[in-house]
Amino acid sequence: GVLAAALQAFHPRHTRRVRGRDEADLAARLGQLLARKLPIRLARQLSAQFKEREQEGFDSRDWRAWVQRSGDRVGLCLSRNLGAALDILGLPQEPGERSAALKARAARDGDLRDLLVFAVSPAYVAARRGLGFEVKTR
C-alpha cells in the first residue's frame, strides 16, 4: 500500500505513467495524496533519492521479507524472550518435543531460521545493548 503509493508519487518510472481514473485503486489515491500533502522539501528529497536509484532493481518480495525479518528481530530484542516467541509459533512446551518441532520447522521456514541465527549472534547482543539492555551469559 504505502510503498506502492510512494513509488507512484515520486519514482520517475511510476510518475510518468498515465494514471487511470479508477478511484478504487487505493495506492493511486494515496500516491496522489502524498504528492499533494507532503512538505515540498521532503517530496523533492524523495524524488531525488528515487531518481538517483532509478536504474537499480527492486523486488517488493525481497523488501517484504526484509521488513518481516527486521520486525521479528526487533520484537526479539525488545522482548528478550525467544521462548515466548516459540510459544507464539505454537511449538510444544516439552523441551525434547520443542527441539524436534523446531528443527523440522526451521528446515522449511526461512524467517524462523533467520530469527534463530540472529538470537545467537553478536548482532543480537549489540542490538540489546544499543537499546540499553544487558545481555547476561549463563
PDB file of C-alpha atoms in Angstrom:
ATOM      1  CA  GLY A   1       0.000   0.000   0.000  1.00  0.00           C
ATOM      2  CA  VAL A   2       2.176   2.827   1.280  1.00  0.00           C
ATOM      3  CA  LEU A   3       5.259   1.718  -0.666  1.00  0.00           C
ATOM      4  CA  ALA A   4       3.232   1.463  -3.890  1.00  0.00           C
ATOM      5  CA  ALA A   5       1.763   4.907  -3.236  1.00  0.00           C
ATOM      6  CA  ALA A   6       5.206   6.430  -2.594  1.00  0.00           C
ATOM      7  CA  LEU A   7       6.536   4.870  -5.805  1.00  0.00           C
ATOM      8  CA  GLN A   8       3.578   6.201  -7.787  1.00  0.00           C
ATOM      9  CA  ALA A   9       4.015   9.653  -6.300  1.00  0.00           C
ATOM     10  CA  PHE A  10       7.795  10.066  -6.513  1.00  0.00           C
ATOM     11  CA  HIS A  11       9.583   7.367  -8.534  1.00  0.00           C
ATOM     12  CA  PRO A  12      10.425   8.574 -12.073  1.00  0.00           C
ATOM     13  CA  ARG A  13       9.237   5.403 -13.800  1.00  0.00           C
ATOM     14  CA  HIS A  14       5.924   5.469 -11.957  1.00  0.00           C
ATOM     15  CA  THR A  15       5.169   9.193 -12.173  1.00  0.00           C
ATOM     16  CA  ARG A  16       5.488   9.121 -15.979  1.00  0.00           C
ATOM     17  CA  ARG A  17       2.700   6.557 -16.256  1.00  0.00           C
ATOM     18  CA  VAL A  18      -0.667   7.792 -17.351  1.00  0.00           C
ATOM     19  CA  ARG A  19      -2.871   7.138 -14.399  1.00  0.00           C
ATOM     20  CA  GLY A  20      -6.381   5.896 -14.878  1.00  0.00           C
ATOM     21  CA  ARG A  21      -9.261   7.471 -13.060  1.00  0.00           C
ATOM     22  CA  ASP A  22     -10.052   4.299 -11.167  1.00  0.00           C
ATOM     23  CA  GLU A  23     -10.913   5.659  -7.735  1.00  0.00           C
ATOM     24  CA  ALA A  24     -10.978   2.126  -6.391  1.00  0.00           C
ATOM     25  CA  ASP A  25      -7.172   1.963  -6.619  1.00  0.00           C
ATOM     26  CA  LEU A  26      -6.164   2.840  -3.068  1.00  0.00           C
ATOM     27  CA  ALA A  27      -2.435   3.046  -3.877  1.00  0.00           C
ATOM     28  CA  ALA A  28      -3.073   5.544  -6.682  1.00  0.00           C
ATOM     29  CA  ARG A  29      -5.254   7.701  -4.444  1.00  0.00           C
ATOM     30  CA  LEU A  30      -2.743   7.559  -1.603  1.00  0.00           C
ATOM     31  CA  GLY A  31       0.076   8.399  -4.039  1.00  0.00           C
ATOM     32  CA  GLN A  32      -1.794  11.471  -5.241  1.00  0.00           C
ATOM     33  CA  LEU A  33      -2.449  12.486  -1.629  1.00  0.00           C
ATOM     34  CA  LEU A  34       1.222  12.060  -0.731  1.00  0.00           C
ATOM     35  CA  ALA A  35       2.298  14.116  -3.743  1.00  0.00           C
ATOM     36  CA  ARG A  36      -0.018  16.946  -2.698  1.00  0.00           C
ATOM     37  CA  LYS A  37       0.305  16.878   1.101  1.00  0.00           C
ATOM     38  CA  LEU A  38       3.949  16.136   1.877  1.00  0.00           C
ATOM     39  CA  PRO A  39       6.110  19.187   2.524  1.00  0.00           C
ATOM     40  CA  ILE A  40       7.789  20.299  -0.695  1.00  0.00           C
ATOM     41  CA  ARG A  41      11.294  19.804   0.678  1.00  0.00           C
ATOM     42  CA  LEU A  42      10.546  16.203   1.697  1.00  0.00           C
ATOM     43  CA  ALA A  43       8.807  15.459  -1.610  1.00  0.00           C
ATOM     44  CA  ARG A  44      11.849  16.769  -3.503  1.00  0.00           C
ATOM     45  CA  GLN A  45      14.199  14.665  -1.374  1.00  0.00           C
ATOM     46  CA  LEU A  46      12.140  11.542  -2.037  1.00  0.00           C
ATOM     47  CA  SER A  47      12.030  12.276  -5.762  1.00  0.00           C
ATOM     48  CA  ALA A  48      15.794  12.873  -5.826  1.00  0.00           C
ATOM     49  CA  GLN A  49      16.518   9.630  -3.956  1.00  0.00           C
ATOM     50  CA  PHE A  50      14.306   7.638  -6.320  1.00  0.00           C
ATOM     51  CA  LYS A  51      15.856   9.356  -9.365  1.00  0.00           C
ATOM     52  CA  GLU A  52      19.402   8.542  -8.189  1.00  0.00           C
ATOM     53  CA  ARG A  53      18.423   4.898  -7.898  1.00  0.00           C
ATOM     54  CA  GLU A  54      16.057   4.693 -10.871  1.00  0.00           C
ATOM     55  CA  GLN A  55      18.068   2.009 -12.664  1.00  0.00           C
ATOM     56  CA  GLU A  56      18.519  -0.201  -9.595  1.00  0.00           C
ATOM     57  CA  GLY A  57      16.457  -3.336  -9.436  1.00  0.00           C
ATOM     58  CA  PHE A  58      13.747  -3.614  -6.823  1.00  0.00           C
ATOM     59  CA  ASP A  59      11.731  -6.645  -5.843  1.00  0.00           C
ATOM     60  CA  SER A  60       8.905  -5.988  -3.397  1.00  0.00           C
ATOM     61  CA  ARG A  61       9.061  -9.637  -2.269  1.00  0.00           C
ATOM     62  CA  ASP A  62      12.646  -9.102  -1.059  1.00  0.00           C
ATOM     63  CA  TRP A  63      11.613  -5.861   0.622  1.00  0.00           C
ATOM     64  CA  ARG A  64       8.665  -7.521   2.371  1.00  0.00           C
ATOM     65  CA  ALA A  65      10.905 -10.377   3.553  1.00  0.00           C
ATOM     66  CA  TRP A  66      13.406  -7.843   4.898  1.00  0.00           C
ATOM     67  CA  VAL A  67      10.631  -5.956   6.722  1.00  0.00           C
ATOM     68  CA  GLN A  68       9.246  -9.212   8.202  1.00  0.00           C
ATOM     69  CA  ARG A  69      12.655 -10.363   9.400  1.00  0.00           C
ATOM     70  CA  SER A  70      13.535  -6.931  10.763  1.00  0.00           C
ATOM     71  CA  GLY A  71      10.254  -6.849  12.674  1.00  0.00           C
ATOM     72  CA  ASP A  72      10.934 -10.307  14.096  1.00  0.00           C
ATOM     73  CA  ARG A  73      14.399  -9.211  15.210  1.00  0.00           C
ATOM     74  CA  VAL A  74      13.124  -6.006  16.810  1.00  0.00           C
ATOM     75  CA  GLY A  75      10.411  -7.977  18.626  1.00  0.00           C
ATOM     76  CA  LEU A  76      13.005 -10.401  19.971  1.00  0.00           C
ATOM     77  CA  CYS A  77      15.317  -7.577  21.051  1.00  0.00           C
ATOM     78  CA  LEU A  78      12.542  -5.798  22.908  1.00  0.00           C
ATOM     79  CA  SER A  79      11.006  -8.892  24.493  1.00  0.00           C
ATOM     80  CA  ARG A  80      14.330 -10.674  25.096  1.00  0.00           C
ATOM     81  CA  ASN A  81      12.403 -13.914  25.305  1.00  0.00           C
ATOM     82  CA  LEU A  82      12.915 -16.410  22.498  1.00  0.00           C
ATOM     83  CA  GLY A  83      10.864 -18.966  24.425  1.00  0.00           C
ATOM     84  CA  ALA A  84       7.803 -16.698  24.297  1.00  0.00           C
ATOM     85  CA  ALA A  85       8.295 -16.259  20.550  1.00  0.00           C
ATOM     86  CA  LEU A  86       8.425 -20.035  20.135  1.00  0.00           C
ATOM     87  CA  ASP A  87       5.257 -20.359  22.244  1.00  0.00           C
ATOM     88  CA  ILE A  88       3.512 -17.889  19.936  1.00  0.00           C
ATOM     89  CA  LEU A  89       4.598 -20.013  16.987  1.00  0.00           C
ATOM     90  CA  GLY A  90       2.740 -22.939  18.584  1.00  0.00           C
ATOM     91  CA  LEU A  91       5.732 -25.116  19.351  1.00  0.00           C
ATOM     92  CA  PRO A  92       5.321 -27.763  22.084  1.00  0.00           C
ATOM     93  CA  GLN A  93       6.372 -26.901  25.648  1.00  0.00           C
ATOM     94  CA  GLU A  94       8.253 -30.106  26.449  1.00  0.00           C
ATOM     95  CA  PRO A  95      11.943 -29.497  25.613  1.00  0.00           C
ATOM     96  CA  GLY A  96      12.507 -32.659  23.556  1.00  0.00           C
ATOM     97  CA  GLU A  97       9.323 -32.189  21.552  1.00  0.00           C
ATOM     98  CA  ARG A  98      10.072 -28.497  21.117  1.00  0.00           C
ATOM     99  CA  SER A  99      13.557 -29.251  19.819  1.00  0.00           C
ATOM    100  CA  ALA A 100      12.273 -31.768  17.271  1.00  0.00           C
ATOM    101  CA  ALA A 101       9.461 -29.475  16.128  1.00  0.00           C
ATOM    102  CA  LEU A 102      11.858 -26.538  15.900  1.00  0.00           C
ATOM    103  CA  LYS A 103      14.318 -28.494  13.745  1.00  0.00           C
ATOM    104  CA  ALA A 104      11.565 -29.656  11.419  1.00  0.00           C
ATOM    105  CA  ARG A 105      10.022 -26.206  11.089  1.00  0.00           C
ATOM    106  CA  ALA A 106      13.324 -24.337  10.733  1.00  0.00           C
ATOM    107  CA  ALA A 107      14.249 -26.616   7.821  1.00  0.00           C
ATOM    108  CA  ARG A 108      11.343 -25.173   5.775  1.00  0.00           C
ATOM    109  CA  ASP A 109      10.850 -21.703   7.321  1.00  0.00           C
ATOM    110  CA  GLY A 110      13.495 -19.132   6.332  1.00  0.00           C
ATOM    111  CA  ASP A 111      12.069 -16.463   8.632  1.00  0.00           C
ATOM    112  CA  LEU A 112      12.345 -18.759  11.651  1.00  0.00           C
ATOM    113  CA  ARG A 113      15.898 -19.773  10.668  1.00  0.00           C
ATOM    114  CA  ASP A 114      16.847 -16.106  10.381  1.00  0.00           C
ATOM    115  CA  LEU A 115      15.441 -15.363  13.839  1.00  0.00           C
ATOM    116  CA  LEU A 116      17.223 -18.324  15.436  1.00  0.00           C
ATOM    117  CA  VAL A 117      20.559 -17.384  13.872  1.00  0.00           C
ATOM    118  CA  PHE A 118      20.054 -13.777  14.960  1.00  0.00           C
ATOM    119  CA  ALA A 119      19.183 -14.857  18.545  1.00  0.00           C
ATOM    120  CA  VAL A 120      22.645 -16.399  18.997  1.00  0.00           C
ATOM    121  CA  SER A 121      24.632 -13.760  17.107  1.00  0.00           C
ATOM    122  CA  PRO A 122      26.799 -10.872  18.263  1.00  0.00           C
ATOM    123  CA  ALA A 123      24.373  -8.606  16.363  1.00  0.00           C
ATOM    124  CA  TYR A 124      21.611  -9.568  18.847  1.00  0.00           C
ATOM    125  CA  VAL A 125      23.842  -8.718  21.794  1.00  0.00           C
ATOM    126  CA  ALA A 126      24.836  -5.406  20.185  1.00  0.00           C
ATOM    127  CA  ALA A 127      21.208  -4.558  19.422  1.00  0.00           C
ATOM    128  CA  ARG A 128      20.153  -5.311  23.013  1.00  0.00           C
ATOM    129  CA  ARG A 129      22.994  -3.165  24.363  1.00  0.00           C
ATOM    130  CA  GLY A 130      22.025  -0.408  21.940  1.00  0.00           C
ATOM    131  CA  LEU A 131      18.550  -0.461  23.450  1.00  0.00           C
ATOM    132  CA  GLY A 132      20.072  -0.146  26.928  1.00  0.00           C
ATOM    133  CA  PHE A 133      19.583  -3.787  27.975  1.00  0.00           C
ATOM    134  CA  GLU A 134      22.263  -6.000  29.480  1.00  0.00           C
ATOM    135  CA  VAL A 135      22.789  -9.439  27.953  1.00  0.00           C
ATOM    136  CA  LYS A 136      23.872 -11.886  30.655  1.00  0.00           C
ATOM    137  CA  THR A 137      25.535 -15.214  29.993  1.00  0.00           C
ATOM    138  CA  ARG A 138      24.506 -18.272  31.978  1.00  0.00           C
TER     139      ARG A 138
END
